[in-house]
């Protein structure tokens, strides 16, 4: 379960050089906006850029120090606030983050624990039932997993363990009422 802290980096999933359509219709001076997803807790954010050369999937610094491409974090947004482009790009951005930070997510497979008597953290990954859970637990007691490839080699029923993580992250982002959060913060 994640602790809630500030994001330091975000991946750009949409750039709106003229701002949101609602702001244009209300005759406010539209400011350019960037929609992004945080790299650590996958928070969805609306950012105000300093520059206009921002591309999809750029990684931008949004921490407290001097920022080169982002002026400020405007607000945190929900999945329903994303543009269509952002909704389409989100799975690709999450997949890139998961692959880039592979060890963090392999460690999840190695260190996941029971949540209750009947529910294990690994059960929350799409496609993992009792039988597959037991196989993962048996394999990791023999030797901790070293990579996604190691997981898929040792457990034949999981050809793409990173996809299970990506799907779970998307579930947590799309459903604000989800009870257990493994990778995102509320």
mmCIF file of C-alpha atoms in Angstrom:
data_model
loop_
_atom_site.group_PDB
_atom_site.id
_atom_site.type_symbol
_atom_site.label_atom_id
_atom_site.label_comp_id
_atom_site.label_asym_id
_atom_site.label_seq_id
_atom_site.Cartn_x
_atom_site.Cartn_y
_atom_site.Cartn_z
ATOM 1 C CA UNK A 1 0.000 0.000 0.000
ATOM 2 C CA UNK A 2 1.346 3.414 -0.980
ATOM 3 C CA UNK A 3 2.023 6.330 1.318
ATOM 4 C CA UNK A 4 0.830 9.678 0.016
ATOM 5 C CA UNK A 5 3.703 11.986 -0.896
ATOM 6 C CA UNK A 6 4.554 14.508 -3.604
ATOM 7 C CA UNK A 7 5.401 13.333 -7.081
ATOM 8 C CA UNK A 8 8.815 14.436 -8.368
ATOM 9 C CA UNK A 9 8.449 13.447 -12.019
ATOM 10 C CA UNK A 10 5.508 13.066 -14.366
ATOM 11 C CA UNK A 11 5.081 11.566 -17.819
ATOM 12 C CA UNK A 12 3.222 13.789 -20.297
ATOM 13 C CA UNK A 13 0.087 12.097 -21.664
ATOM 14 C CA UNK A 14 -1.444 15.139 -23.373
ATOM 15 C CA UNK A 15 -0.449 18.716 -24.218
ATOM 16 C CA UNK A 16 -3.174 21.320 -24.688
ATOM 17 C CA UNK A 17 -1.470 24.437 -26.121
ATOM 18 C CA UNK A 18 -4.747 26.414 -25.887
ATOM 19 C CA UNK A 19 -5.945 24.974 -22.586
ATOM 20 C CA UNK A 20 -9.203 23.195 -21.862
ATOM 21 C CA UNK A 21 -12.172 23.775 -24.165
ATOM 22 C CA UNK A 22 -14.366 24.875 -21.218
ATOM 23 C CA UNK A 23 -11.939 27.729 -20.429
ATOM 24 C CA UNK A 24 -11.974 28.907 -24.056
ATOM 25 C CA UNK A 25 -15.790 28.910 -24.107
ATOM 26 C CA UNK A 26 -15.968 30.902 -20.867
ATOM 27 C CA UNK A 27 -13.841 33.617 -22.516
ATOM 28 C CA UNK A 28 -11.048 33.411 -19.970
ATOM 29 C CA UNK A 29 -7.579 33.866 -21.327
ATOM 30 C CA UNK A 30 -6.771 30.229 -21.952
ATOM 31 C CA UNK A 31 -3.487 29.007 -20.532
ATOM 32 C CA UNK A 32 -1.687 26.021 -22.035
ATOM 33 C CA UNK A 33 -2.021 22.814 -20.034
ATOM 34 C CA UNK A 34 -0.240 19.504 -19.770
ATOM 35 C CA UNK A 35 -1.900 16.368 -18.471
ATOM 36 C CA UNK A 36 0.520 13.969 -16.877
ATOM 37 C CA UNK A 37 0.825 10.871 -14.725
ATOM 38 C CA UNK A 38 3.235 10.776 -11.788
ATOM 39 C CA UNK A 39 6.053 8.245 -11.988
ATOM 40 C CA UNK A 40 5.974 7.185 -8.336
ATOM 41 C CA UNK A 41 2.310 7.003 -7.274
ATOM 42 C CA UNK A 42 0.631 7.376 -10.683
ATOM 43 C CA UNK A 43 -1.269 10.518 -9.665
ATOM 44 C CA UNK A 44 -3.051 12.232 -12.546
ATOM 45 C CA UNK A 45 -2.028 15.872 -12.706
ATOM 46 C CA UNK A 46 -2.783 19.023 -14.641
ATOM 47 C CA UNK A 47 0.384 21.080 -15.149
ATOM 48 C CA UNK A 48 1.069 24.557 -16.503
ATOM 49 C CA UNK A 49 4.063 24.485 -18.881
ATOM 50 C CA UNK A 50 6.832 27.103 -19.167
ATOM 51 C CA UNK A 51 7.745 26.070 -22.708
ATOM 52 C CA UNK A 52 5.792 25.022 -25.781
ATOM 53 C CA UNK A 53 8.047 22.216 -27.014
ATOM 54 C CA UNK A 54 6.556 19.514 -24.777
ATOM 55 C CA UNK A 55 5.962 16.146 -26.426
ATOM 56 C CA UNK A 56 3.878 13.138 -25.423
ATOM 57 C CA UNK A 57 5.761 10.747 -23.110
ATOM 58 C CA UNK A 58 8.314 13.406 -22.073
ATOM 59 C CA UNK A 59 9.354 12.979 -18.451
ATOM 60 C CA UNK A 60 9.113 16.354 -16.708
ATOM 61 C CA UNK A 61 10.361 17.374 -13.279
ATOM 62 C CA UNK A 62 7.586 18.686 -10.999
ATOM 63 C CA UNK A 63 9.338 18.657 -7.606
ATOM 64 C CA UNK A 64 10.128 21.665 -5.392
ATOM 65 C CA UNK A 65 13.447 22.647 -6.992
ATOM 66 C CA UNK A 66 13.853 24.726 -10.179
ATOM 67 C CA UNK A 67 11.774 23.235 -13.002
ATOM 68 C CA UNK A 68 12.862 23.547 -16.616
ATOM 69 C CA UNK A 69 9.644 22.735 -18.535
ATOM 70 C CA UNK A 70 6.827 23.073 -15.990
ATOM 71 C CA UNK A 71 5.854 26.328 -14.294
ATOM 72 C CA UNK A 72 3.546 24.804 -11.682
ATOM 73 C CA UNK A 73 1.292 21.907 -10.820
ATOM 74 C CA UNK A 74 -2.193 23.317 -11.292
ATOM 75 C CA UNK A 75 -4.219 20.531 -9.678
ATOM 76 C CA UNK A 76 -4.700 16.836 -9.234
ATOM 77 C CA UNK A 77 -7.359 15.418 -11.520
ATOM 78 C CA UNK A 78 -9.414 12.244 -11.772
ATOM 79 C CA UNK A 79 -9.559 9.781 -14.640
ATOM 80 C CA UNK A 80 -12.825 11.350 -15.844
ATOM 81 C CA UNK A 81 -11.024 14.710 -16.270
ATOM 82 C CA UNK A 82 -8.536 13.299 -18.786
ATOM 83 C CA UNK A 83 -8.859 14.163 -22.456
ATOM 84 C CA UNK A 84 -9.468 11.343 -24.928
ATOM 85 C CA UNK A 85 -5.834 11.553 -26.017
ATOM 86 C CA UNK A 86 -4.652 11.290 -22.412
ATOM 87 C CA UNK A 87 -6.916 8.273 -21.802
ATOM 88 C CA UNK A 88 -5.457 6.553 -24.857
ATOM 89 C CA UNK A 89 -1.842 7.383 -23.923
ATOM 90 C CA UNK A 90 -2.148 6.488 -20.233
ATOM 91 C CA UNK A 91 -1.661 2.695 -20.626
ATOM 92 C CA UNK A 92 1.468 3.252 -22.752
ATOM 93 C CA UNK A 93 2.902 5.705 -20.218
ATOM 94 C CA UNK A 94 2.223 3.322 -17.327
ATOM 95 C CA UNK A 95 3.753 0.408 -19.225
ATOM 96 C CA UNK A 96 6.889 2.477 -19.913
ATOM 97 C CA UNK A 97 7.177 3.405 -16.217
ATOM 98 C CA UNK A 98 6.713 -0.231 -15.135
ATOM 99 C CA UNK A 99 9.370 -1.455 -17.575
ATOM 100 C CA UNK A 100 11.772 1.354 -16.648
ATOM 101 C CA UNK A 101 11.398 0.641 -12.933
ATOM 102 C CA UNK A 102 11.303 -3.137 -13.345
ATOM 103 C CA UNK A 103 13.091 -3.920 -10.072
ATOM 104 C CA UNK A 104 10.494 -2.018 -8.029
ATOM 105 C CA UNK A 105 7.694 -4.170 -9.436
ATOM 106 C CA UNK A 106 9.658 -7.434 -9.334
ATOM 107 C CA UNK A 107 10.228 -6.649 -5.646
ATOM 108 C CA UNK A 108 6.440 -6.467 -5.300
ATOM 109 C CA UNK A 109 6.168 -10.083 -6.526
ATOM 110 C CA UNK A 110 8.896 -11.011 -4.016
ATOM 111 C CA UNK A 111 7.539 -9.157 -0.989
ATOM 112 C CA UNK A 112 3.725 -9.180 -1.353
ATOM 113 C CA UNK A 113 2.023 -10.344 1.840
ATOM 114 C CA UNK A 114 -1.487 -11.383 2.911
ATOM 115 C CA UNK A 115 -3.951 -8.530 3.472
ATOM 116 C CA UNK A 116 -6.366 -10.702 5.435
ATOM 117 C CA UNK A 117 -6.878 -14.384 6.149
ATOM 118 C CA UNK A 118 -8.579 -14.908 2.778
ATOM 119 C CA UNK A 119 -6.912 -12.253 0.618
ATOM 120 C CA UNK A 120 -3.306 -11.873 -0.515
ATOM 121 C CA UNK A 121 -1.850 -8.798 -2.239
ATOM 122 C CA UNK A 122 -1.032 -10.947 -5.286
ATOM 123 C CA UNK A 123 -4.733 -11.891 -5.567
ATOM 124 C CA UNK A 124 -5.407 -8.273 -6.490
ATOM 125 C CA UNK A 125 -3.425 -8.631 -9.730
ATOM 126 C CA UNK A 126 -5.740 -9.537 -12.630
ATOM 127 C CA UNK A 127 -5.584 -13.233 -13.455
ATOM 128 C CA UNK A 128 -4.066 -14.519 -10.202
ATOM 129 C CA UNK A 129 -6.212 -17.056 -8.401
ATOM 130 C CA UNK A 130 -5.471 -19.514 -5.588
ATOM 131 C CA UNK A 131 -3.512 -22.004 -7.689
ATOM 132 C CA UNK A 132 -1.310 -19.393 -9.381
ATOM 133 C CA UNK A 133 -0.802 -17.590 -6.061
ATOM 134 C CA UNK A 134 0.520 -20.779 -4.488
ATOM 135 C CA UNK A 135 2.857 -21.376 -7.433
ATOM 136 C CA UNK A 136 4.286 -17.827 -7.103
ATOM 137 C CA UNK A 137 4.737 -18.212 -3.336
ATOM 138 C CA UNK A 138 6.473 -21.609 -3.775
ATOM 139 C CA UNK A 139 8.826 -20.265 -6.451
ATOM 140 C CA UNK A 140 9.818 -17.161 -4.535
ATOM 141 C CA UNK A 141 10.669 -19.185 -1.413
ATOM 142 C CA UNK A 142 13.107 -21.246 -3.488
ATOM 143 C CA UNK A 143 14.773 -18.113 -4.852
ATOM 144 C CA UNK A 144 13.565 -14.483 -5.131
ATOM 145 C CA UNK A 145 12.559 -13.344 -8.601
ATOM 146 C CA UNK A 146 15.203 -11.261 -10.374
ATOM 147 C CA UNK A 147 13.293 -9.839 -13.359
ATOM 148 C CA UNK A 148 10.026 -10.020 -15.274
ATOM 149 C CA UNK A 149 11.699 -12.512 -17.583
ATOM 150 C CA UNK A 150 12.654 -14.652 -14.575
ATOM 151 C CA UNK A 151 9.024 -14.635 -13.392
ATOM 152 C CA UNK A 152 7.670 -15.646 -16.815
ATOM 153 C CA UNK A 153 10.342 -18.366 -17.183
ATOM 154 C CA UNK A 154 9.713 -19.919 -13.784
ATOM 155 C CA UNK A 155 5.918 -19.558 -13.835
ATOM 156 C CA UNK A 156 4.620 -20.614 -17.231
ATOM 157 C CA UNK A 157 1.071 -19.353 -16.556
ATOM 158 C CA UNK A 158 2.378 -15.749 -16.399
ATOM 159 C CA UNK A 159 3.884 -14.927 -19.807
ATOM 160 C CA UNK A 160 3.810 -11.138 -19.177
ATOM 161 C CA UNK A 161 3.990 -10.289 -15.454
ATOM 162 C CA UNK A 162 4.455 -6.590 -16.244
ATOM 163 C CA UNK A 163 1.036 -6.521 -17.974
ATOM 164 C CA UNK A 164 -0.640 -7.723 -14.764
ATOM 165 C CA UNK A 165 0.927 -4.780 -12.923
ATOM 166 C CA UNK A 166 -0.105 -2.305 -15.677
ATOM 167 C CA UNK A 167 -3.710 -3.584 -15.618
ATOM 168 C CA UNK A 168 -3.875 -3.288 -11.826
ATOM 169 C CA UNK A 169 -2.524 0.270 -11.896
ATOM 170 C CA UNK A 170 -5.121 1.212 -14.522
ATOM 171 C CA UNK A 171 -7.895 -0.329 -12.377
ATOM 172 C CA UNK A 172 -6.747 1.725 -9.380
ATOM 173 C CA UNK A 173 -6.629 4.939 -11.440
ATOM 174 C CA UNK A 174 -9.985 4.422 -13.175
ATOM 175 C CA UNK A 175 -11.952 3.419 -10.059
ATOM 176 C CA UNK A 176 -11.752 6.000 -7.236
ATOM 177 C CA UNK A 177 -13.784 3.704 -4.942
ATOM 178 C CA UNK A 178 -11.402 0.731 -5.170
ATOM 179 C CA UNK A 179 -10.786 -0.661 -1.674
ATOM 180 C CA UNK A 180 -7.156 -1.796 -1.819
ATOM 181 C CA UNK A 181 -4.490 0.293 -3.515
ATOM 182 C CA UNK A 182 -1.184 -1.422 -4.246
ATOM 183 C CA UNK A 183 0.524 1.106 -6.499
ATOM 184 C CA UNK A 184 -1.448 4.373 -6.387
ATOM 185 C CA UNK A 185 -2.457 6.759 -3.631
ATOM 186 C CA UNK A 186 -5.975 8.005 -3.076
#
